[in-house]
Short mmCIF file of C-alpha atoms in Angstrom, two decimals:
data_model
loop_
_atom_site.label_atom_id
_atom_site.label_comp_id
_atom_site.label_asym_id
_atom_site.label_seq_id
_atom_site.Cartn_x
_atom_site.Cartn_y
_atom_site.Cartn_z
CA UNK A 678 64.10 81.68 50.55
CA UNK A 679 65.42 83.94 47.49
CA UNK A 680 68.49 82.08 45.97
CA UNK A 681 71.02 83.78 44.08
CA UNK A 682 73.78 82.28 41.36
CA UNK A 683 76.32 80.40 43.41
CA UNK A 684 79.74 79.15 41.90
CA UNK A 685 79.84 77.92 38.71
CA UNK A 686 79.38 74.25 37.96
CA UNK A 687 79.93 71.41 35.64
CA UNK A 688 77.02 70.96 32.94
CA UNK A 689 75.14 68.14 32.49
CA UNK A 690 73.93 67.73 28.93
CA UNK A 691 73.07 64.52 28.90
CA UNK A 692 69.67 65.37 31.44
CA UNK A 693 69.15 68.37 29.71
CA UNK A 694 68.88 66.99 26.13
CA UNK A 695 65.49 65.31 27.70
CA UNK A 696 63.67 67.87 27.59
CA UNK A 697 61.55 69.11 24.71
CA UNK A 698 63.96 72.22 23.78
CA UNK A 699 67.08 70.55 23.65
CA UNK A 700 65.66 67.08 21.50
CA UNK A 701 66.21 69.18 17.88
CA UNK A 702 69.06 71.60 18.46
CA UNK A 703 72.19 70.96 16.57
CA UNK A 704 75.10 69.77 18.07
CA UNK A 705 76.50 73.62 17.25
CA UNK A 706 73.40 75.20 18.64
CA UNK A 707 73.84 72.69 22.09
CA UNK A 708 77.30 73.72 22.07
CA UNK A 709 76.94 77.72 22.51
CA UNK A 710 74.03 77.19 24.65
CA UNK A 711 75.90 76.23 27.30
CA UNK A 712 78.52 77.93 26.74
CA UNK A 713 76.06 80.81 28.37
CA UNK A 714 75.29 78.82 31.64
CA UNK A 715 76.30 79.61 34.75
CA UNK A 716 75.11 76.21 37.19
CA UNK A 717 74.55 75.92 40.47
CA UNK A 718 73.42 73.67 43.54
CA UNK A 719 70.33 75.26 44.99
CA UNK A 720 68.07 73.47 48.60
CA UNK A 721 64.82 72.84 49.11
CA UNK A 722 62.61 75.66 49.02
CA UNK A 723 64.86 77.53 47.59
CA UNK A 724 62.95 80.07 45.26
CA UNK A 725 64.13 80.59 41.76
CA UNK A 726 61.75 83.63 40.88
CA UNK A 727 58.64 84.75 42.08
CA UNK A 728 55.32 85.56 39.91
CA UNK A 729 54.86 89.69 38.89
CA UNK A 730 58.83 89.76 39.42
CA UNK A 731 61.15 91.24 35.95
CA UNK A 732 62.54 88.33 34.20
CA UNK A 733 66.45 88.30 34.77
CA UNK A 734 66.61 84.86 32.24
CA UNK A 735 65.98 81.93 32.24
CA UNK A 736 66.55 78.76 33.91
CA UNK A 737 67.36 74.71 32.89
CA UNK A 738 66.82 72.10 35.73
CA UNK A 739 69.64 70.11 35.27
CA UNK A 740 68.72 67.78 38.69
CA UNK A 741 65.73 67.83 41.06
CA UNK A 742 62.02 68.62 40.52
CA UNK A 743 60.55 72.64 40.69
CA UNK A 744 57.05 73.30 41.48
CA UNK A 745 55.74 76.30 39.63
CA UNK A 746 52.64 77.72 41.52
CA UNK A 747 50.46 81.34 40.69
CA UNK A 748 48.18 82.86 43.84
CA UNK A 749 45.37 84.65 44.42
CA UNK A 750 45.25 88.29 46.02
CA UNK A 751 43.84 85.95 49.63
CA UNK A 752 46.83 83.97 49.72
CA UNK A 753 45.51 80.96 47.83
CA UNK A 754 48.15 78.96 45.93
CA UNK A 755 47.78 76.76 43.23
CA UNK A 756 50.62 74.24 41.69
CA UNK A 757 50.32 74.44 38.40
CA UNK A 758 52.86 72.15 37.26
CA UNK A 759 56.21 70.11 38.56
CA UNK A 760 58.92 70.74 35.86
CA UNK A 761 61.38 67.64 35.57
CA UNK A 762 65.07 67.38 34.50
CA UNK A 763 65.19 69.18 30.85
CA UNK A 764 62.80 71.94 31.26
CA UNK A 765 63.48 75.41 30.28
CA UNK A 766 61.92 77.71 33.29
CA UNK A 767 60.73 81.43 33.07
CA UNK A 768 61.00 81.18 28.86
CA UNK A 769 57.80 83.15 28.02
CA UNK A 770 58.76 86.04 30.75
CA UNK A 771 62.22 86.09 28.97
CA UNK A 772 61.15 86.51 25.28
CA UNK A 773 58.57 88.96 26.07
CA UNK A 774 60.00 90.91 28.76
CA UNK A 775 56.80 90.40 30.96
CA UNK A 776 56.87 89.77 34.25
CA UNK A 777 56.80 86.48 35.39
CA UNK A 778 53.49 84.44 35.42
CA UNK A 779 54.10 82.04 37.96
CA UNK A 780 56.72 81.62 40.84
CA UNK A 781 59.33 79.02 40.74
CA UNK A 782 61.02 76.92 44.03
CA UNK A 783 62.31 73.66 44.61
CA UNK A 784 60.71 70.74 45.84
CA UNK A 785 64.11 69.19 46.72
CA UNK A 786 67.73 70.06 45.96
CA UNK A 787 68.20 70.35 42.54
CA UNK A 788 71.26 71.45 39.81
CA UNK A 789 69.91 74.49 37.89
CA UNK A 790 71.87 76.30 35.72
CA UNK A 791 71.19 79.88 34.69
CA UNK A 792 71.29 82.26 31.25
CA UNK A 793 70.66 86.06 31.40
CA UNK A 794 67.65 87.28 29.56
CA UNK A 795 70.19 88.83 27.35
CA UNK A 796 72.47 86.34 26.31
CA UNK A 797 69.35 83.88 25.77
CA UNK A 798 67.54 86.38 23.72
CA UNK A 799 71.43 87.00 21.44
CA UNK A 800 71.16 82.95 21.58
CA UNK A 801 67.89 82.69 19.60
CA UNK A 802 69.09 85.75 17.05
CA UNK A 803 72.18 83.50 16.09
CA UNK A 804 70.55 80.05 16.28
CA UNK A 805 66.68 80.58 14.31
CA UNK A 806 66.37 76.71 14.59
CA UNK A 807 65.42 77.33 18.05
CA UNK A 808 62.38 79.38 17.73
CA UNK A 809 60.98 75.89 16.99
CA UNK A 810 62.76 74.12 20.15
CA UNK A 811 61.14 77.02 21.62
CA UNK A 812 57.66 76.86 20.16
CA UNK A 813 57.78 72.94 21.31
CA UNK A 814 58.71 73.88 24.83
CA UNK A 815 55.98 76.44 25.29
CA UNK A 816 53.18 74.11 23.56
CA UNK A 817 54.03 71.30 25.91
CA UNK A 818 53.97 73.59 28.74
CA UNK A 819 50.02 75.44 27.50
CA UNK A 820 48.97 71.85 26.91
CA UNK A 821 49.65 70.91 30.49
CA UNK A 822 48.19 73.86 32.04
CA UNK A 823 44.95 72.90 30.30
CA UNK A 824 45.21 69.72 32.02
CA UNK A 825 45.36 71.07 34.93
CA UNK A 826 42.72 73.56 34.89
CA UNK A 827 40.44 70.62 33.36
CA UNK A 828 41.33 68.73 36.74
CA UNK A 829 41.18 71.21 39.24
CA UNK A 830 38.22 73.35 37.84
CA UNK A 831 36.10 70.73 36.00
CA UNK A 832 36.25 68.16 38.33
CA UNK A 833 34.15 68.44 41.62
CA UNK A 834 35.20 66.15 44.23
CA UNK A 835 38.23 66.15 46.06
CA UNK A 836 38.72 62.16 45.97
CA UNK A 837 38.26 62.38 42.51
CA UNK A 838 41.37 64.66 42.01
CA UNK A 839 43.05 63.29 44.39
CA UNK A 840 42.77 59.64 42.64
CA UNK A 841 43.78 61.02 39.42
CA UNK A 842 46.77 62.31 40.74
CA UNK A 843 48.00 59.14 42.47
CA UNK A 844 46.97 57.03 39.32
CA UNK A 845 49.58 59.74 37.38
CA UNK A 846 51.91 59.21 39.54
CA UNK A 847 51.59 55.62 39.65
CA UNK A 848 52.42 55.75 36.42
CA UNK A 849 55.75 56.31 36.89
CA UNK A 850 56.29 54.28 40.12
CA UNK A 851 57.82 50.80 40.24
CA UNK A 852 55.48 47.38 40.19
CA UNK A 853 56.18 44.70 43.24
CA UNK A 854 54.21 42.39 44.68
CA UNK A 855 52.20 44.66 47.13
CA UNK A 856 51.09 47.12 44.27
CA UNK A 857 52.65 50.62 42.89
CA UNK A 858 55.52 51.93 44.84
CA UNK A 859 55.48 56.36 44.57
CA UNK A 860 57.86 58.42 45.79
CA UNK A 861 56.01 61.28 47.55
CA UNK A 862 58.14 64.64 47.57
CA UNK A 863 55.56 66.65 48.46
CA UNK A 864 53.81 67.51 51.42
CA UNK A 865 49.84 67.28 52.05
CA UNK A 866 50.07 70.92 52.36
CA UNK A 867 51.38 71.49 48.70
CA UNK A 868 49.49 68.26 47.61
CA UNK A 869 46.53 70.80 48.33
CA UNK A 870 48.02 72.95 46.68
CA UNK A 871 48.19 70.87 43.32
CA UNK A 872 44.96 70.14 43.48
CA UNK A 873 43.14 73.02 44.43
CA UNK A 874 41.84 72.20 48.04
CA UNK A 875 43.24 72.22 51.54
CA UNK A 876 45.98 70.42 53.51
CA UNK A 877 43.08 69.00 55.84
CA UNK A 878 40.99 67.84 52.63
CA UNK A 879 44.15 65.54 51.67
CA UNK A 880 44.74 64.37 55.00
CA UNK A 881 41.25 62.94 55.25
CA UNK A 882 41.05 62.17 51.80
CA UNK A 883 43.94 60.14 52.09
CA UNK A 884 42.91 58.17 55.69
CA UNK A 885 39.53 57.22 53.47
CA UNK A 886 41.46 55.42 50.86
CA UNK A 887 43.77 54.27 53.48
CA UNK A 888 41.15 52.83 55.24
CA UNK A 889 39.54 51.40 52.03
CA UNK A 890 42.92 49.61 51.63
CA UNK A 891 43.57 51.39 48.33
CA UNK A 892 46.63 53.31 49.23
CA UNK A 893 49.38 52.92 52.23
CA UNK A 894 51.65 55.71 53.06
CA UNK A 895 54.76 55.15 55.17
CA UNK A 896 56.89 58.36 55.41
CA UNK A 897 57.81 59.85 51.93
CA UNK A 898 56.85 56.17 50.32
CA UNK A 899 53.23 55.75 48.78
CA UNK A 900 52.20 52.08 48.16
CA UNK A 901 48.88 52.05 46.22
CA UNK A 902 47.42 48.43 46.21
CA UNK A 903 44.45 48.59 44.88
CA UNK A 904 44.34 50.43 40.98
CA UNK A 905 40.90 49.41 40.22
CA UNK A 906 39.52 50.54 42.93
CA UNK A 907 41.55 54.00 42.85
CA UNK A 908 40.48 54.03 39.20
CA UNK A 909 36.70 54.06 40.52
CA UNK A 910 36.92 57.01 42.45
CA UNK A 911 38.77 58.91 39.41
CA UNK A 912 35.76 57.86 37.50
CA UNK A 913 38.21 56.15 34.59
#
């Protein structure tokens, strides 16, 4: 589902300023950035731009989470990363004219806003102190590509990969009584897909640890109550 600009929005600075391009821009810079934005509601699924397309500009996720995926001539897809509220989107496309490396669509809805190639390109002519925002942005973004091909490609098993990524997201999921409680917005099938193995691999990966009383999974709600023993099967 292609998505195009809808009506123009309020901005919401205050969740973009979180992410790594925004943290050292002046209050001036800030201030003519989004002056260029046009925001917009966009659905689930809705896709933002797809890999090997011309880069029209770039995007901020204001709201939501994005899952940015490349495939293989067979079909094969592979999530390479889940940007979060503050990230700059199709960046390295924009300043090089490229085409796009990877293809961009919503897990959930989400607030985006949107800046032409143009207009971004003018932006970072008037305002050098963002070539460094910019440098930031993209390091953060290489960095956690090689942690993802270290996951995926170096690391055999499936429950293995599969344990890391629960443990991550544990990380971020809130403490009670009956262990870590994750919000799961994806499904097994992209699960898979962020992992590098198959929607039935994570269905019967995650029945095992079920059954091994490491993890429940009610719905869109993952309880995992037993971290040491998840931790053994990600070998930490």
């Amino acid at each position: 589902m292609q998505m195009e600009q809808g009506a123009v929005l309020g901005s919401t600075p205050v969740a973009r300023r979180a992410g790594e391009f925004f943290r050292q821009l002046s209050a001036e810079a800030l201030k003519s950035f989004e002056m260029l934005e046009h925001s917009s509601n966009y659905p689930a699924n809705a896709v933002l731009f797809l890999e090997k397309a011309m880069p029209r500009g770039v995007y901020v996720l204001c709201e939501g989470r994005v899952k940015l995926s490349i495939s293989s001539s067979d079909g094969k897809k592979l999530i390479v990363r889940v940007a979060e509220p503050g990230d700059l989107l199709g960046m390295m496309a924009a300043i090089s004219g490229a085409p796009y490396e990877m293809t961009a669509e919503t897990l959930h809805n989400c607030r985006i806003a949107f800046i032409r190639r143009d207009d971004f390109l003018r932006f970072l002519f008037e305002h050098p102190e963002a070539y460094l925002s910019m440098a930031r942005e993209l390091s953060a973004n290489y960095q956690k590509a090689c942690e993802k091909l270290r996951a995926v490609v170096l690391t055999s098993s499936v429950p293995e990969r599969l344990a890391k990524l629960l443990l991550e997201w544990g990380d971020e999921g809130q403490e009670t009584e009956r262990g870590i409680r994750v919000k799961v917005s994806m499904t097994h099938e992209e699960i898979g897909e962020f992992i590098g193995t198959s929607r039935e691999s994570i269905t019967r990966t995650l029945s095992d640890f079920k059954h091994r009383k490491m993890v429940m999974l009610q719905g869109s709600t993952l309880m995992i109550s037993n971290r040491m023993a998840l931790e053994s099967f990600a070998r930490i």
